Amino acid sequence: MANSSDGARKYSRNHAERFRHELLEFLRIPSLSGDPAHTGDVKRTAEWLAANLHALGVDDAKVMPTAGHPVVYGSWTGAGPEKPTVLVYGHYDVVPAVIEDGWDSPPFEPVEKDGKIYARGATDDKGQLFIHVKALESYLEANGGAPVNVKFLIEGEEEISSPNLAPFIQKHQNLLRADVCVISDSSMRTLEDPAITHSLRGMTYLQLEVEGPRDDLHSGFWGGAAHNPALALVEILSKLYNADNTIAVPGFYDDVVPLTAQEREMVAKNALSEKQFQEATGVPAVWGDKNYTIRERVSARPTLDINGLWSGYSGPGPKTIIPAKAGAKLSSRLVANQDPDKIYHLLKKHIESITPATVKVKVSLVTKGKPALIPFDLPEMQAAARAYEKGWGHKPVFSRGGGSIPIVADIYDLMKIPVVMMGYGLDSDGLHAANEHYSIEMFHRGIETAIVYLEELAAMGAKRSDSSGARAA
Amino acid sequence: MANSSDGARKYSRNHAERFRHELLEFLRIPSLSGDPAHTGDVKRTAEWLAANLHALGVDDAKVMPTAGHPVVYGSWTGAGPEKPTVLVYGHYDVVPAVIEDGWDSPPFEPVEKDGKIYARGATDDKGQLFIHVKALESYLEANGGAPVNVKFLIEGEEEISSPNLAPFIQKHQNLLRADVCVISDSSMRTLEDPAITHSLRGMTYLQLEVEGPRDDLHSGFWGGAAHNPALALVEILSKLYNADNTIAVPGFYDDVVPLTAQEREMVAKNALSEKQFQEATGVPAVWGDKNYTIRERVSARPTLDINGLWSGYSGPGPKTIIPAKAGAKLSSRLVANQDPDKIYHLLKKHIESITPATVKVKVSLVTKGKPALIPFDLPEMQAAARAYEKGWGHKPVFSRGGGSIPIVADIYDLMKIPVVMMGYGLDSDGLHAANEHYSIEMFHRGIETAIVYLEELAAMGAKRSDSSGARAA
């Protein structure tokens, strides 16, 4: 068993060109989930993927309906019930792209150039999810079987916020039962910096509207005795922060799991210097809570950002009004174990409590998502680290992601299994932009790493019992 | 002399219908100063007015060029050099109007209905300026002469901010020389509330832009270590005010002429209750500096209002960005003797001094205008009060206007003569709106009051010497 991945890896190298050829076919179908005109294409893409899985030996591969675009499901359970089962999550849908956006070639006519595949969806997420499909194929063809059981849950609505994924998981708990979930839908800084994301921030996004006079007022006739709603908004927002840049909302930090010394050491491996931050963003100087390093601030600490502000007149020249209204979009990135609903209520209550009687305030929830924190010392995580070490020749870092991928927390919460984010993208891949591309070397290294990961999961020893997954929470 | 106005007033009553007929003709010409397509109409209006003045005995009435639309000038100096000279300022241009804006009848086809004349310019300012033309005519026809000399300075660019008026006044100092200037281009609350505006607020209007990152940033990847420009703006703006709603900019109040007990008593005659303020504006509660009454706050005290705010995303749903920029429009209504340039520099300096190194700030001047304060105990003001008393049957109040009419300060500064604002409009006339109208009763009462005012100016005694006008400053 120790060397069982060797054959599969060799197979994957020998069939590299065909694997890419298949990926190009996959990329050719414009699976735009947000555009009703492409509903047929989305379905065709699901069917193509189910057929590809079926052909390599996933006999039950099928297109399963949801209230929206379908899910592609399939399982290979030939390793037997005593072996662990890995659930591969990915998404086959893409965001819009037209050549007029600045593409050098049509976004749905993939081309290979300078070691990269150019096409919409190349890195996000068709290329990355296909790695796991071809890893399983390599095992089945080379060895006649894989060291663990593999299930696929590939959705078609990730780019429109996965509205039907949680209900699908809840409905098909038995079908999807697994010991670990692996997701490849993220990126590393360079091809030499493999990283496993073990936490993501959650989110509470709200909107705040201050109302004063019935209509805009002439600032000459009324100015001095009407509380300007834009000023009231400014006063409210300024009171949400302390002078040391921490958040002044009572209870906001109460549930935050403190960073341990070990975790801070881990985060430090991915350090971000003041100079790097400035160069990457163009800010004149770094800001934030000085009790934490820059990398900690952007990944392991909660935030409160103003995403939008509006009031009155913003055109050229003067307009001498007291605006009737002023508004702001405000979002908080949350860390474990902050609860998005609780944070929303704390924010709302505090905002209402500091709003003076001279104006009215309306606070409403826009969207929310839970944070996720998967302990990096779990065996499934350590197995992933060993897989990268073989695929890359050196150890990956465990990193905390500052962004939010609500499905990670959804899977973690609903299935009670560890979620391992093995990103095989590059920060420079241009996802969601013109000329999205995917490194061919990354694609092949990814397949080999995925092959090794299955072996490492098998070597990890005892299968996680159905209920013991809860220990990861 | 004591009864010399009686004949003129009688004449004006006997010719009321013809006066209105002439006003309707005046209103028929669409003198839109802001629309190049109407340049010919603007000129035709000036020529019509000059001809009307000429016909009644203003022999030198003429259309005088400026760099923009022309000025109508004319003088009747038959009272002789030992008598005072009054300069009537007004404007014959109007703002745009089309029936599609909601007019019940075409805006340049005046109609008389329910005691009102409906037409664009009816109250602003053709109807009001024409009062002084017909007052002079009444004297000349009834008595063969007026008790004082009268000059007319009627411009055609007031609605586009009078860009060429100050240069015109400077160039024609001798031609325009007078002892007092009267302007009828404002309004009273009801027909029974005559008021003389003796002060106006000035203005410093500026724009403020805060810049942080080079582009909008993903709030997940960078949030926590980038100073959000919208937050930085909010922090800066909130620091411009004290907790008691006064303005926290050092030196801001230094030059404010304090209200005397006598002035506060005068302002109190025009009191505005909390309830009245709330009903008029719809605000939940009155706001401001509690050391001053509501009427004082909106007219006799300087302000700082946010006229506009913008940053990031304001559309529906969430967008999780740290905006690259945030901006605000900010304007200060000034009172005597605040200098708009000095206030601009105080604001700019203070804003720059409180801006942290984590963002950049840009402050720029948008527009400015000087405040005007004409002492209400000047004989020319008291003469106006007596004129209203005869025209209306009761004393007018002297009121401070909260708005800004920069030409008042221009005339006051350039000519060193008192400017008396005898507004013959009503707050409800709908100026600049659809169905602008003018009360026929107001028009005729105005003519009689203007007639009496000339007599009162003559009775005032010694003519103001050319240089002594400076005492009003």
Coordinates of C-alpha atoms in Angstrom, one line a residue, chain A residues 201 203 205 207 211-215 217-228 230-231 233-235 237-239 241-242 245 272 276-289 294-295 297-299 301-323 326-327 329 331 333 357-360 366-367 401-404, chain B residues 201 203 205 207 211-215 217-228 230-231 233-235 237-239 241-242 245 272 276-289 294-295 297-299 301-323 326-327 329 331 333 357-360 366-367 401-404:
Chain A
R201 CA -13.9 34.7 8.1
M203 CA -19.7 37.9 7.7
Y205 CA -23.4 42.7 6.2
Q207 CA -27.4 48.6 5.8
E211 CA -33.7 60.0 8.0
G212 CA -34.1 63.6 9.1
P213 CA -36.4 66.1 7.3
R214 CA -39.2 65.0 5.0
D215 CA -37.4 66.3 1.9
L217 CA -34.0 71.3 2.9
H218 CA -32.5 74.6 1.7
S219 CA -29.4 74.8 3.9
G220 CA -29.8 78.6 4.2
F221 CA -33.3 78.7 5.4
W222 CA -33.1 75.7 7.8
G223 CA -29.4 75.2 8.5
G224 CA -28.5 75.5 12.1
A225 CA -31.6 73.9 13.7
A226 CA -32.0 70.7 11.6
H227 CA -29.8 67.8 12.5
N228 CA -28.1 67.0 9.1
A230 CA -25.3 63.0 6.9
L231 CA -23.8 64.4 10.0
L233 CA -24.7 59.2 10.2
V234 CA -21.1 60.3 10.5
E235 CA -21.5 60.7 14.2
L237 CA -20.4 55.5 12.4
S238 CA -17.5 57.3 14.2
K239 CA -18.8 55.9 17.5
Y241 CA -14.7 52.5 16.6
N242 CA -12.3 53.1 19.4
N245 CA -9.0 51.1 15.8
L272 CA 3.0 40.2 5.6
Q276 CA 4.4 44.3 1.2
F277 CA 1.0 45.5 2.4
Q278 CA 1.6 49.0 1.1
E279 CA 2.9 47.8 -2.3
A280 CA 0.0 45.4 -2.8
T281 CA -2.7 47.9 -1.9
G282 CA -1.2 51.3 -2.5
V283 CA -2.2 52.6 1.0
P284 CA 0.0 55.4 2.4
A285 CA 0.5 53.5 5.6
V286 CA -0.8 50.4 7.4
W287 CA -3.6 50.8 9.8
G288 CA -5.3 48.6 12.5
D289 CA -5.1 47.1 15.9
I294 CA -0.7 42.6 9.8
R295 CA -1.4 39.0 8.7
R297 CA -5.4 41.6 11.4
V298 CA -6.4 40.6 7.8
S299 CA -7.2 36.9 8.6
R301 CA -9.3 39.1 13.6
P302 CA -12.8 40.5 13.0
T303 CA -13.3 43.7 11.2
L304 CA -16.0 46.3 10.6
D305 CA -15.7 48.0 7.2
I306 CA -17.8 50.7 5.6
N307 CA -18.5 49.4 2.1
G308 CA -20.5 52.3 0.9
L309 CA -21.7 55.8 1.9
W310 CA -24.3 58.0 0.3
S311 CA -26.2 61.2 1.0
G312 CA -27.4 64.3 -0.8
Y313 CA -25.5 65.7 -3.7
S314 CA -22.3 64.3 -5.2
G315 CA -22.3 65.9 -8.7
P316 CA -20.1 68.8 -9.9
G317 CA -20.3 72.2 -8.2
P318 CA -22.4 73.2 -5.2
K319 CA -25.9 72.2 -4.1
T320 CA -26.8 73.9 -0.8
I321 CA -29.1 71.3 0.7
I322 CA -29.5 69.5 4.0
P323 CA -30.1 66.0 2.6
A326 CA -28.0 59.4 4.5
G327 CA -27.0 55.7 4.3
K329 CA -23.3 49.7 3.9
S331 CA -19.9 44.7 6.9
R333 CA -15.7 40.0 8.8
A357 CA -33.8 61.8 18.9
T358 CA -33.2 64.4 16.2
V359 CA -33.1 61.7 13.4
K360 CA -34.5 58.3 12.8
V366 CA -28.2 42.4 3.9
T367 CA -26.4 39.0 4.1
G401 CA -8.1 33.1 4.8
G402 CA -9.4 36.6 5.4
G403 CA -12.3 36.1 3.0
S404 CA -15.6 34.3 3.4
Chain B
R201 CA -25.5 84.7 5.5
M203 CA -20.9 80.9 2.3
Y205 CA -18.5 75.7 0.1
Q207 CA -15.2 69.6 -1.3
E211 CA -7.9 58.5 -0.7
G212 CA -6.6 55.3 0.6
P213 CA -5.7 52.2 -1.5
R214 CA -5.0 52.5 -5.2
D215 CA -8.2 50.7 -6.1
L217 CA -9.9 46.4 -2.1
H218 CA -11.5 43.0 -1.3
S219 CA -12.5 43.5 2.3
G220 CA -11.8 39.9 3.1
F221 CA -8.2 39.8 1.9
W222 CA -7.3 43.3 3.2
G223 CA -9.8 44.2 5.8
G224 CA -8.3 44.9 9.2
A225 CA -5.0 46.6 8.1
A226 CA -6.2 49.1 5.5
H227 CA -7.7 52.3 6.9
N228 CA -11.0 52.4 5.1
A230 CA -15.0 56.0 4.2
L231 CA -14.2 55.5 7.9
L233 CA -13.8 60.5 6.2
V234 CA -16.3 59.8 8.9
E235 CA -13.7 60.3 11.6
L237 CA -16.1 64.9 9.6
S238 CA -17.1 63.9 13.1
K239 CA -14.2 65.9 14.6
Y241 CA -18.2 69.4 15.5
N242 CA -18.3 69.6 19.3
N245 CA -23.4 70.9 18.1
L272 CA -39.9 80.1 15.1
Q276 CA -43.4 75.2 13.7
F277 CA -39.9 74.1 12.7
Q278 CA -40.9 70.4 13.0
E279 CA -44.1 70.9 10.9
A280 CA -42.3 72.9 8.2
T281 CA -39.4 70.4 7.8
G282 CA -40.6 67.1 9.1
V283 CA -37.7 66.5 11.4
P284 CA -38.3 64.3 14.5
A285 CA -36.8 67.0 16.8
V286 CA -35.1 70.3 16.6
W287 CA -31.2 70.3 16.8
G288 CA -28.5 72.9 17.2
D289 CA -26.7 75.2 19.6
I294 CA -34.2 78.5 16.6
R295 CA -34.7 81.6 14.6
R297 CA -29.7 79.4 14.7
V298 CA -31.1 79.5 11.2
S299 CA -30.3 83.1 10.4
R301 CA -25.4 82.0 13.5
P302 CA -22.9 80.3 11.2
T303 CA -23.4 76.7 10.3
L304 CA -21.4 73.8 8.8
D305 CA -23.5 71.4 6.8
I306 CA -22.7 68.2 4.9
N307 CA -24.4 68.6 1.6
G308 CA -23.3 65.3 0.1
L309 CA -21.4 62.1 1.0
W310 CA -20.2 59.4 -1.3
S311 CA -18.0 56.3 -1.2
G312 CA -17.9 52.8 -2.5
Y313 CA -21.1 50.9 -3.3
S314 CA -24.6 52.1 -2.8
G315 CA -26.6 49.7 -5.0
P316 CA -28.8 46.9 -3.9
G317 CA -27.4 43.9 -2.0
P318 CA -23.8 43.5 -0.7
K319 CA -20.5 44.4 -2.2
T320 CA -17.6 43.6 0.0
I321 CA -15.1 46.2 -0.8
I322 CA -12.9 48.7 1.0
P323 CA -13.5 51.7 -1.2
A326 CA -14.6 58.7 -0.1
G327 CA -15.8 62.3 -0.5
K329 CA -19.4 68.3 0.0
S331 CA -20.7 74.2 3.3
R333 CA -23.2 79.6 6.1
A357 CA -1.1 59.4 7.9
T358 CA -3.0 56.2 6.8
V359 CA -4.9 58.2 4.1
K360 CA -4.5 61.2 1.9
V366 CA -16.2 75.0 -4.6
T367 CA -17.7 78.5 -4.2
G401 CA -32.2 85.9 6.2
G402 CA -30.5 82.6 6.5
G403 CA -29.8 82.2 2.8
S404 CA -27.1 83.8 0.8

